[in-house]
XYZ file of C-alpha atoms in Angstrom:
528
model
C 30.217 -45.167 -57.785
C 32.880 -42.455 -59.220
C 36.189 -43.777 -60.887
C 39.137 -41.632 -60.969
C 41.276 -41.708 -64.105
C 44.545 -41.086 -63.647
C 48.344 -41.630 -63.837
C 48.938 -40.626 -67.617
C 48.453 -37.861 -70.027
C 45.131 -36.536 -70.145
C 44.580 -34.190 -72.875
C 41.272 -32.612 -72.958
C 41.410 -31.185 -76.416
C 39.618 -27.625 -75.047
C 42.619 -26.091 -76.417
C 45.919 -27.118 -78.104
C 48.124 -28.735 -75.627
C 45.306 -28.443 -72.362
C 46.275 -31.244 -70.294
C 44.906 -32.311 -66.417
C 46.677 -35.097 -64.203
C 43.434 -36.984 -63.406
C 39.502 -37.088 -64.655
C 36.625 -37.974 -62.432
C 33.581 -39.620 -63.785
C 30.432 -40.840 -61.995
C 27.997 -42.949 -63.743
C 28.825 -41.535 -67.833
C 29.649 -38.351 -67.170
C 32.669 -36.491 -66.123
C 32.285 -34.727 -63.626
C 35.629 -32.790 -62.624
C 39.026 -32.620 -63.885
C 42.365 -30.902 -62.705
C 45.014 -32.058 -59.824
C 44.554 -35.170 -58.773
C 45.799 -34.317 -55.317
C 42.551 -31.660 -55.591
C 40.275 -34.392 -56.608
C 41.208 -36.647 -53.569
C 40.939 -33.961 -51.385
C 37.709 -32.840 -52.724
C 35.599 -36.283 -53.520
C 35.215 -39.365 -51.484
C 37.084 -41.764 -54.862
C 35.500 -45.350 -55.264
C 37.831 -46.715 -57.602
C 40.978 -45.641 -59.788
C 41.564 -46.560 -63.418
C 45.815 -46.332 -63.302
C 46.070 -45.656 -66.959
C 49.939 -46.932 -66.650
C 51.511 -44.071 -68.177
C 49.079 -44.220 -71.967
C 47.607 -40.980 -73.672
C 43.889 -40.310 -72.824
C 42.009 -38.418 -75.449
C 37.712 -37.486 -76.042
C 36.511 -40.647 -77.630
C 37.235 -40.364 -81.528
C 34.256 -40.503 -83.100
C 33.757 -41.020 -87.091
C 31.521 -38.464 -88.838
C 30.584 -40.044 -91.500
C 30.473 -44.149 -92.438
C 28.550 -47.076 -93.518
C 28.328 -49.060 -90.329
C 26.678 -52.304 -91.823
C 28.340 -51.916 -94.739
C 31.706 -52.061 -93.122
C 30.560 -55.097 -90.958
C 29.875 -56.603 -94.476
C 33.381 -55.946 -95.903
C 34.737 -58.197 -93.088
C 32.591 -60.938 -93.832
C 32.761 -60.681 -97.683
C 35.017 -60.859 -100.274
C 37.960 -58.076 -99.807
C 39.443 -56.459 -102.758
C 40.687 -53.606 -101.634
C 44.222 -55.062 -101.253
C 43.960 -56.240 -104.435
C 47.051 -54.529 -106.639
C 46.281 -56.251 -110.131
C 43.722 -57.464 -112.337
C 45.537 -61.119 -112.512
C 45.475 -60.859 -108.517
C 41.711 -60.144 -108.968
C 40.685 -63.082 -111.426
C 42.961 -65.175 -108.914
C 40.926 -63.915 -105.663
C 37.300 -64.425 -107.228
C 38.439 -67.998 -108.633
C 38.869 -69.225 -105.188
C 36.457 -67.378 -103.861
C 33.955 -69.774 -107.114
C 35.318 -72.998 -105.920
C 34.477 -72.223 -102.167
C 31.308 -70.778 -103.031
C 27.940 -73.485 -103.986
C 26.386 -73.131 -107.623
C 24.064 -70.936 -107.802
C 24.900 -68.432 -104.832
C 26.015 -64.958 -105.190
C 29.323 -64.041 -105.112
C 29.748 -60.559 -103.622
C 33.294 -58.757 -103.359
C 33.827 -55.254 -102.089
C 36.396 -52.288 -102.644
C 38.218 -52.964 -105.984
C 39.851 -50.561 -107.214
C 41.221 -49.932 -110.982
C 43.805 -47.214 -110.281
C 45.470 -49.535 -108.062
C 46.136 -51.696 -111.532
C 48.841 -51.153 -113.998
C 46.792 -51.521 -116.382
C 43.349 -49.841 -115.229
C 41.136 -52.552 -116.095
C 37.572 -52.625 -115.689
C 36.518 -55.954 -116.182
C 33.449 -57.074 -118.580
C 30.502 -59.027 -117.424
C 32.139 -62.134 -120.255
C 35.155 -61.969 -118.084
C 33.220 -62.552 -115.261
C 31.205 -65.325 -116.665
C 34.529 -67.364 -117.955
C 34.912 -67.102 -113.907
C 31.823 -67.845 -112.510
C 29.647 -69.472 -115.398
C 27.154 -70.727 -112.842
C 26.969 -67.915 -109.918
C 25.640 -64.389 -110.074
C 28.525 -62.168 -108.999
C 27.949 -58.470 -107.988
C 31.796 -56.418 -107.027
C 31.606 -53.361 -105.565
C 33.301 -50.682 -106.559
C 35.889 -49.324 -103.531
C 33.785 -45.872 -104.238
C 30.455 -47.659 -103.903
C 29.292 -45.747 -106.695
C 29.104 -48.636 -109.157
C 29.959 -52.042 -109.270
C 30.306 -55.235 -111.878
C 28.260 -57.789 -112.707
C 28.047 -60.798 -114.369
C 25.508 -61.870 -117.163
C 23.512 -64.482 -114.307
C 23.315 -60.864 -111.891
C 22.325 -58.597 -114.993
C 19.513 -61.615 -116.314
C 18.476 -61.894 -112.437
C 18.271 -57.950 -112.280
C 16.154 -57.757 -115.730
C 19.013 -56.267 -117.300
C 18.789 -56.235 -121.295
C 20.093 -54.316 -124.143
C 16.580 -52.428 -124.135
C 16.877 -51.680 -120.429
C 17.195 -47.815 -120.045
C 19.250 -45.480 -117.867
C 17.625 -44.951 -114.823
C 17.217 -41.589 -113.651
C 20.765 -40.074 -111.692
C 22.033 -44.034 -112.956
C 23.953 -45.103 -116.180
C 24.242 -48.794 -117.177
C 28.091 -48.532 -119.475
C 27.137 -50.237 -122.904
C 30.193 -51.272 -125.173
C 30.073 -50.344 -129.438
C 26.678 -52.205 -130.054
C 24.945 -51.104 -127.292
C 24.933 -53.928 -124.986
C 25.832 -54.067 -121.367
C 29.154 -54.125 -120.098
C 27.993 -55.475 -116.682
C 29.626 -51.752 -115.128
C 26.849 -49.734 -113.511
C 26.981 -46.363 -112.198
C 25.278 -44.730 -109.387
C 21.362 -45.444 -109.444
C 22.274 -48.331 -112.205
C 23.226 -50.279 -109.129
C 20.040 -50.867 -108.004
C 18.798 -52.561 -110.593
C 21.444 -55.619 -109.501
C 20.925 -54.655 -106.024
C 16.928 -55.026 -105.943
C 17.711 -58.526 -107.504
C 19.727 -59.806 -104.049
C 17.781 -62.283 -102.032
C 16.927 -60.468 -98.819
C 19.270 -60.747 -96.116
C 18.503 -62.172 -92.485
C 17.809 -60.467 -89.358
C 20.613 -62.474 -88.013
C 22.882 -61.737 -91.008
C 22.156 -57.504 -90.148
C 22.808 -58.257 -86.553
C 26.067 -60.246 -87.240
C 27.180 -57.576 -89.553
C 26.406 -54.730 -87.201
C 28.270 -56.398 -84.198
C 31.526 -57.089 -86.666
C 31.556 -53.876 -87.644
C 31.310 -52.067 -83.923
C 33.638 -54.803 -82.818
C 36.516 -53.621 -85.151
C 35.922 -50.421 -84.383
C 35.944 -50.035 -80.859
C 39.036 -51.867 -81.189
C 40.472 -49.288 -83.846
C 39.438 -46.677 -80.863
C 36.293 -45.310 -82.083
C 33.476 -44.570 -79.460
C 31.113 -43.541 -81.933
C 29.870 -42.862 -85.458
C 27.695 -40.789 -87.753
C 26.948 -43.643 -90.124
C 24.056 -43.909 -93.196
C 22.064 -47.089 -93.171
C 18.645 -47.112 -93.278
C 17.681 -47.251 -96.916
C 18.797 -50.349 -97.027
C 18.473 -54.102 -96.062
C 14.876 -54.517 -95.834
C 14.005 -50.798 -94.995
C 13.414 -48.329 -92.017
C 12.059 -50.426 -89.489
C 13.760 -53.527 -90.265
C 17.446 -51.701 -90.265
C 16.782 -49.282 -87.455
C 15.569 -52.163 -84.858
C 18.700 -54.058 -85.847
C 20.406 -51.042 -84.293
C 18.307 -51.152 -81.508
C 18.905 -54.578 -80.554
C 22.426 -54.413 -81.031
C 23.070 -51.528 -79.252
C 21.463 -51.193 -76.054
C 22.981 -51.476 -72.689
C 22.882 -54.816 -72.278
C 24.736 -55.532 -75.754
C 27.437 -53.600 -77.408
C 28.371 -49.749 -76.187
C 28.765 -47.737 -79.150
C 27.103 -44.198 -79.663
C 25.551 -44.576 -83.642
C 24.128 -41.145 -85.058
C 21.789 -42.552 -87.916
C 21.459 -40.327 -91.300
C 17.794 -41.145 -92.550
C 17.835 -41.372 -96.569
C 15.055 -38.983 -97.939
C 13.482 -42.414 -98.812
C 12.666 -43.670 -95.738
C 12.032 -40.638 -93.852
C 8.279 -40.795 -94.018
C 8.138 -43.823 -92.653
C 10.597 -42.942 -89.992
C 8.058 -40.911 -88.500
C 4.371 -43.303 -89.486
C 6.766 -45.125 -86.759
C 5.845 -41.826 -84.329
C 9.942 -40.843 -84.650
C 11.375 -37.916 -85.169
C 14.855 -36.532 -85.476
C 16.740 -36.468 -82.345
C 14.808 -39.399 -80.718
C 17.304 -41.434 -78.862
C 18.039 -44.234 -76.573
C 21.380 -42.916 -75.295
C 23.234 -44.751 -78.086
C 21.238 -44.701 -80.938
C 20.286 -41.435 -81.993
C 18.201 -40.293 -85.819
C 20.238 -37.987 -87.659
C 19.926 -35.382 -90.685
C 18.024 -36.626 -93.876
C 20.597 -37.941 -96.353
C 20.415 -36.796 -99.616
C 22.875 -37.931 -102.867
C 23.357 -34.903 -105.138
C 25.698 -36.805 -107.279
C 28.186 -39.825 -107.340
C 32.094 -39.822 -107.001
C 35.220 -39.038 -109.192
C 36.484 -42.548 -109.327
C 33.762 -43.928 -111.609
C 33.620 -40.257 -113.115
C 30.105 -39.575 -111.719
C 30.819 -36.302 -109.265
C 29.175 -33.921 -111.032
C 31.505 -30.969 -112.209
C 30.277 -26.971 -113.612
C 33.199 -27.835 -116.326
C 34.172 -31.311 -118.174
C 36.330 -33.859 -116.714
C 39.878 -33.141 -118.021
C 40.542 -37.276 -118.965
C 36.742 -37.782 -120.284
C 35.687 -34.281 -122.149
C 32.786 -35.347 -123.019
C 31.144 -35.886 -119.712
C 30.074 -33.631 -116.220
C 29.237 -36.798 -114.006
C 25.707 -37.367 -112.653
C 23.134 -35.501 -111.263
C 21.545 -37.753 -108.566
C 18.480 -35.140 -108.702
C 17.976 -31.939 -111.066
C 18.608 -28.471 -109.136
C 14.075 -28.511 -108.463
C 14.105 -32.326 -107.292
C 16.655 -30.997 -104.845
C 15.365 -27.917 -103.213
C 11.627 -30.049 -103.189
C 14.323 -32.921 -101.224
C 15.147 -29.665 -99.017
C 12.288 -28.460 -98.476
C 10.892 -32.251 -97.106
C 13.491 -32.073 -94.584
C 12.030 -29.219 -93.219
C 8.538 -29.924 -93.328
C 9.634 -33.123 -90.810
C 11.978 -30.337 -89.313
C 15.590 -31.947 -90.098
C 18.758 -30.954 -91.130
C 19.993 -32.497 -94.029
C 23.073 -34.102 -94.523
C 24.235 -34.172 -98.949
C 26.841 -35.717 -100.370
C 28.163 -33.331 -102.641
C 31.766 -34.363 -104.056
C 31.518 -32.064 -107.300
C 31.267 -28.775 -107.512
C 28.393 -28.287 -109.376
C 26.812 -30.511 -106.858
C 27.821 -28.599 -103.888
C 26.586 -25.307 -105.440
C 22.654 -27.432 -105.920
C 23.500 -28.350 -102.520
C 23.865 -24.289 -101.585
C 20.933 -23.138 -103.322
C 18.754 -25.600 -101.938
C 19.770 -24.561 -98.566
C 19.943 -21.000 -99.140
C 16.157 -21.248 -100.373
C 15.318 -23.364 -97.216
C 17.410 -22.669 -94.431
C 17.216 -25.296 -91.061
C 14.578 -24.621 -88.316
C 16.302 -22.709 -86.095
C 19.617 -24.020 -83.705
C 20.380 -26.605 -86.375
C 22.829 -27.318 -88.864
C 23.273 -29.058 -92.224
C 25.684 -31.104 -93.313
C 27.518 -31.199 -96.813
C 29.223 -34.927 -97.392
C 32.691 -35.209 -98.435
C 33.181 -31.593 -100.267
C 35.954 -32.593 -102.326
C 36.208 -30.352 -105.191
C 35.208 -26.558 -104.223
C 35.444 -23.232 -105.771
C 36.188 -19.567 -104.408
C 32.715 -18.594 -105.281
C 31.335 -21.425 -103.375
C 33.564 -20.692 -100.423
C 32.264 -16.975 -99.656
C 28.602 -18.751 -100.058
C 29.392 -21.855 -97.261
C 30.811 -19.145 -94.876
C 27.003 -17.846 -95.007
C 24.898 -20.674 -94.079
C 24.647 -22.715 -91.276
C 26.743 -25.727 -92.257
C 29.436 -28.346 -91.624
C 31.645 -30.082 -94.199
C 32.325 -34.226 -93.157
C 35.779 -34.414 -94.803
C 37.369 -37.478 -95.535
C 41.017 -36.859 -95.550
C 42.011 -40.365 -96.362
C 40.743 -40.055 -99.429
C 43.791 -37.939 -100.324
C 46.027 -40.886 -100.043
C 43.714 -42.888 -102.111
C 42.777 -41.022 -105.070
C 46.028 -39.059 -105.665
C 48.000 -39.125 -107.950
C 45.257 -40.834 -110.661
C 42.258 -37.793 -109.674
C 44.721 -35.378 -111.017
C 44.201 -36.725 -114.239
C 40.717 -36.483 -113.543
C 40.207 -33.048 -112.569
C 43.636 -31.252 -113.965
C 45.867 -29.099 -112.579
C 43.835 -25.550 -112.557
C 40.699 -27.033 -110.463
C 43.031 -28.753 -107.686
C 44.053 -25.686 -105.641
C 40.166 -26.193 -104.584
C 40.055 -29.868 -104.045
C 40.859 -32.010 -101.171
C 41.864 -28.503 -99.665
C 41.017 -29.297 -96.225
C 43.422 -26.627 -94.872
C 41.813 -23.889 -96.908
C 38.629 -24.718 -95.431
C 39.462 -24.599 -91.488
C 41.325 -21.588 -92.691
C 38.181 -19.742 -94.181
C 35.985 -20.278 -90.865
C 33.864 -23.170 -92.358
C 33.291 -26.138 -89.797
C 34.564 -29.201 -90.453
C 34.522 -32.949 -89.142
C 36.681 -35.962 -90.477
C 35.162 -39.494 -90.974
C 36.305 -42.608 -93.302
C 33.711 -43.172 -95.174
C 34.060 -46.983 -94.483
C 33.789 -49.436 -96.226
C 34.414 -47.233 -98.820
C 38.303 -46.237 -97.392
C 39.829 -47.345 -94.056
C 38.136 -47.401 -90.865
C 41.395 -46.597 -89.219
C 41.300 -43.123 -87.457
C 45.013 -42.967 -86.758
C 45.374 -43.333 -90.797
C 42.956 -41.115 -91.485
C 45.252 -38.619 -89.029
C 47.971 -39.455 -90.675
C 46.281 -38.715 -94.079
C 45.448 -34.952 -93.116
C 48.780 -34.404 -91.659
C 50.827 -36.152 -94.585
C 48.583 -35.594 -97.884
C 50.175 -38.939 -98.980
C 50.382 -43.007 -98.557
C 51.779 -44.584 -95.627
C 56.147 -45.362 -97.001
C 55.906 -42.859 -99.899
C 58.916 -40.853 -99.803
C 58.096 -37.281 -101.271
C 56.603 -34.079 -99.324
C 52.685 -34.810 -99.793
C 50.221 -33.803 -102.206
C 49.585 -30.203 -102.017
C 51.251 -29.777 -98.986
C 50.319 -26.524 -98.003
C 47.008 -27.971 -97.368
C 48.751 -30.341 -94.661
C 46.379 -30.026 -90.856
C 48.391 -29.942 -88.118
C 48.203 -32.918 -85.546
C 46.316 -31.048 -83.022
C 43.464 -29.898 -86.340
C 43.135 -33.546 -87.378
C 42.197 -34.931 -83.674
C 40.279 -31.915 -83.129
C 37.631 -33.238 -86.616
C 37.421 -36.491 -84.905
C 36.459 -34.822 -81.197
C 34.562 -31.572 -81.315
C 34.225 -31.491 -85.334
C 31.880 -34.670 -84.818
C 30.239 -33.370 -81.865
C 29.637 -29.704 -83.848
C 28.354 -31.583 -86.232
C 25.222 -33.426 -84.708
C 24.428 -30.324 -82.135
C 26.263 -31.830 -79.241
C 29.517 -29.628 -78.729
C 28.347 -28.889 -75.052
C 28.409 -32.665 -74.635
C 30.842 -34.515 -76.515
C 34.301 -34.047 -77.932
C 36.290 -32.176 -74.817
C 37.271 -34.129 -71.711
C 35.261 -31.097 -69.420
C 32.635 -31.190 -66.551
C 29.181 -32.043 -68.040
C 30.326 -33.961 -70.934
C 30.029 -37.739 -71.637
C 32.866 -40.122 -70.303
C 33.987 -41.537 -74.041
C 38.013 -42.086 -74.041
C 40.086 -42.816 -76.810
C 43.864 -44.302 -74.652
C 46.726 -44.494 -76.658
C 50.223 -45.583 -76.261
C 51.791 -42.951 -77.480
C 51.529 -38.877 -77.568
C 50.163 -37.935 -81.175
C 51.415 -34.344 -80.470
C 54.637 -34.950 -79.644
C 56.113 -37.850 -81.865
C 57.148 -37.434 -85.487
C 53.984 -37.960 -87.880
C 55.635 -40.899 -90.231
C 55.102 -42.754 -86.677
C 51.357 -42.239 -86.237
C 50.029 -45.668 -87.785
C 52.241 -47.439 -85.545
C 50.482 -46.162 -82.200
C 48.365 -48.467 -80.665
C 44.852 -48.706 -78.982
C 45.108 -49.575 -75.538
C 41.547 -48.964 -74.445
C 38.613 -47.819 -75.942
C 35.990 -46.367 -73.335
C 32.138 -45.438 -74.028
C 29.711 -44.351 -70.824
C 32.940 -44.778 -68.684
C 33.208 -49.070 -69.719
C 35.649 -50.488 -71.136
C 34.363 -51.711 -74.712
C 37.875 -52.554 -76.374
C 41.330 -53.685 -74.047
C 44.288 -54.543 -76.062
């Protein structure tokens, strides 16, 4: 049966402004667009989705995210609203009294620069709270967290405990834990976590596509499988969530450089698929982020002199890393938010480029240099920006990285400018899900209400460059730009429908448009 969409504006993002009047699909894929009056005359039509005047658009899809870990922000503790550090010994209180003794108490997304006063709090502070429940809070960053003596005595935590390698465990004067970890520190409280359910990773999983389907996402690129129980147990949670007969969401799954091996002793490889669940590049960390001051810089960090960040892995550990990925004949997809990361990141690549017809992937590429530039125009690679985090981190990662290195940093425009691919994800939990805020974030450079012209607004996208990140920049980006991101014959029938025209409203409005349907393999998944 073939299903003619019609009676609204379809814009088919092949080129700025391309519009048709109607878009048939048969089974999932599209099959002609144009006239509608052509389309009737041509085709025998079965059915007609009236789209009732709303703005059709390729499904948005999120390059880069933490599925499970976003379906775990909704059903844990939420501090990312949280605008003090009184608000945040209120918030965990209740969250103790609601809570049985002796079970964890987990929060997620707190964030210091969104206090007055900056605080970080100590692991004492957190026992005058919870005196009788191990509490681990997640930094909004996810590259450290706080914990509380009964998490840091669970997790073998002492004052003779050493730094794990690409980790750092803060100590105060006398060398004792402050409960603040950084980076690989966290695992050390992580490890300690009693193992979560199969149900719990299903319930997660479904929360998270759930909200965002709804938010008007058909699909994401997200990074999971390190984690909750390993490979197997993570990847089949996908599987059984995902399928035809459950949930319709398209999930491109980075494998960590940990679990890759025993990706394939499970006979996969990258690319296998079931039509909604596809393996991805192999995910490597090459250092941590500027919040917790662990992005690792070439030159000091201008509000802490006396540190670079982290290296995750030296410059050999990464090119071996590299070099793995191409023995199992991967891409690899690094999260490079330095800049002394991302050039690691180049060399290992430049020593061992992909097999042929694929491309790499460098992770959030925040802070760049000239040098660097003329080098990523050379190899065979796509940048998964995060333009949210511009309305996040400024104006505190100023302070952080001074005035002479930001030309370089968050300069999104500069990159589409210099010919260097580029696709836009949220990086949730870690920032909003919201794709329409992320929009609004590239277009803006600044929060939702503030009144002044943006952060560095000559690196401002357009409206047409931000929707084009989430459409063909995610579909460049996993090797399916003949497939995916363009409402065009061939390609998959994945809608994002609107109520209102993002190209032709003024941008302060963009967070106030509204989903009306979500669409993945021509169904309906989300209906406001």
């Amino acid at each position: 049966m073939n299903t003619l969409w019609t009676n609204g504006t379809i814009y088919t993002m092949k080129h700025e402004f391309d519009k048709v009047e109607a878009v048939l699909v048969e089974d999932d894929k599209i099959i002609d667009r144009g006239d509608r009056s052509r389309l009737e005359k041509e085709y025998k039509i079965d059915h007609i989705e009236d789209l009732q005047g709303a703005i059709m658009y390729p499904g948005f899809v999120d390059s880069h995210l933490h599925m499970i870990g976003h379906g775990e922000k909704l059903l844990r503790l939420d501090l990312s609203e949280v605008m003090s550090a009184e608000e945040m010994r209120t918030t965990l209180r209740e969250k103790v009294y609601s809570t049985s003794v002796g079970d964890w108490i987990m929060g997620e997304g707190w964030n210091e620069n969104n206090f007055v006063d900056r605080k970080i709090f100590h692991r004492f502070e957190l026992d005058e709270l919870a005196p009788h429940h191990p509490m681990m809070l997640t930094r909004i960053c996810r590259h450290a967290l706080l914990a509380n003596s009964k998490a840091l005595e669970l997790a073998g935590i002492t004052e003779d405990t050493e730094d794990p390698p690409g980790g750092v465990i803060v100590r105060d004067s006398n060398g004792r834990p402050t409960g603040f970890l950084l980076d690989k520190a966290q695992e050390l409280v992580k490890n300690a976590l009693p193992q979560v359910t199969e149900d719990y990773l299903q319930r997660a999983l479904r929360t998270s596509v759930q909200d965002l389907t709804r938010l008007g996402l058909v699909g994401g690129h997200t990074e999971d499988l390190n984690y909750y129980g390993g490979f197997k147990r993570t990847y089949q949670t996908f599987l059984d969530v995902l399928n035809p007969g459950q949930l319709q969401f398209k999930a491109n799954l980075l494998v960590h450089h940990e679990v890759v091996k025993d990706m394939h002793e499970e006979g996969l490889e990258y690319g296998d698929s079931n039509g909604l669940v596809e393996l991805g590049a192999m995910k490597i960390f090459a250092d941590g982020a500027l919040g917790g001051r662990t992005a690792y810089l070439s030159k000091p960090y201008n509000d802490m002199p006396e540190t670079y960040g982290v290296a995750i892995h030296s410059l050999t550990e990464l090119k071996e890393l590299v070099k793995k990925a191409r023995h199992y004949q991967m891409p690899v997809a690094i999260h490079t938010i330095g800049d002394l990361a991302l050039e690691f990141a180049l060399y290992a690549v430049e020593e061992y480029p992909p097999p042929e017809g694929l491309r790499d992937r460098f992770v959030h590429g925040q802070v760049v240099r000239p040098d660097l530039l003329e080098r990523l125009k050379r190899v065979p690679v796509i940048i998964d920006i995060q333009p949210h985090f511009v309305a996040s981190d400024f104006p505190w990662v100023i302070e952080r990285l001074g005035e002479a290195r930001m030309m370089y940093s968050f300069a999104w425009k500069t990159l589409l400018k210099e010919g260097i691919a580029c696709a836009a994800g949220s990086d949730a939990p870690i920032e909003t899900a919201d794709p329409l805020l992320t929009i609004y974030a590239a277009v803006m450079r600044k929060k939702q209400g503030d009144k002044h012209e943006g952060y560095y607004p000559e690196q401002k996208l357009s409206v047409y460059e931000a929707v084009e990140l989430y459409t063909k920049g995610s579909a460049y980006a996993i090797g399916n730009e003949n497939g995916n991101g363009m409402i065009e014959k061939g390609y998959s029938a994945d809608f994002t429908i609107l109520n209102g025209d993002l190209f032709h409203i003024d941008p302060e409005e963009i967070p106030n448009i509204k989903v009306v349907k979500t669409v993945v393999n021509n169904l309906t998944v989300y209906q406001a």
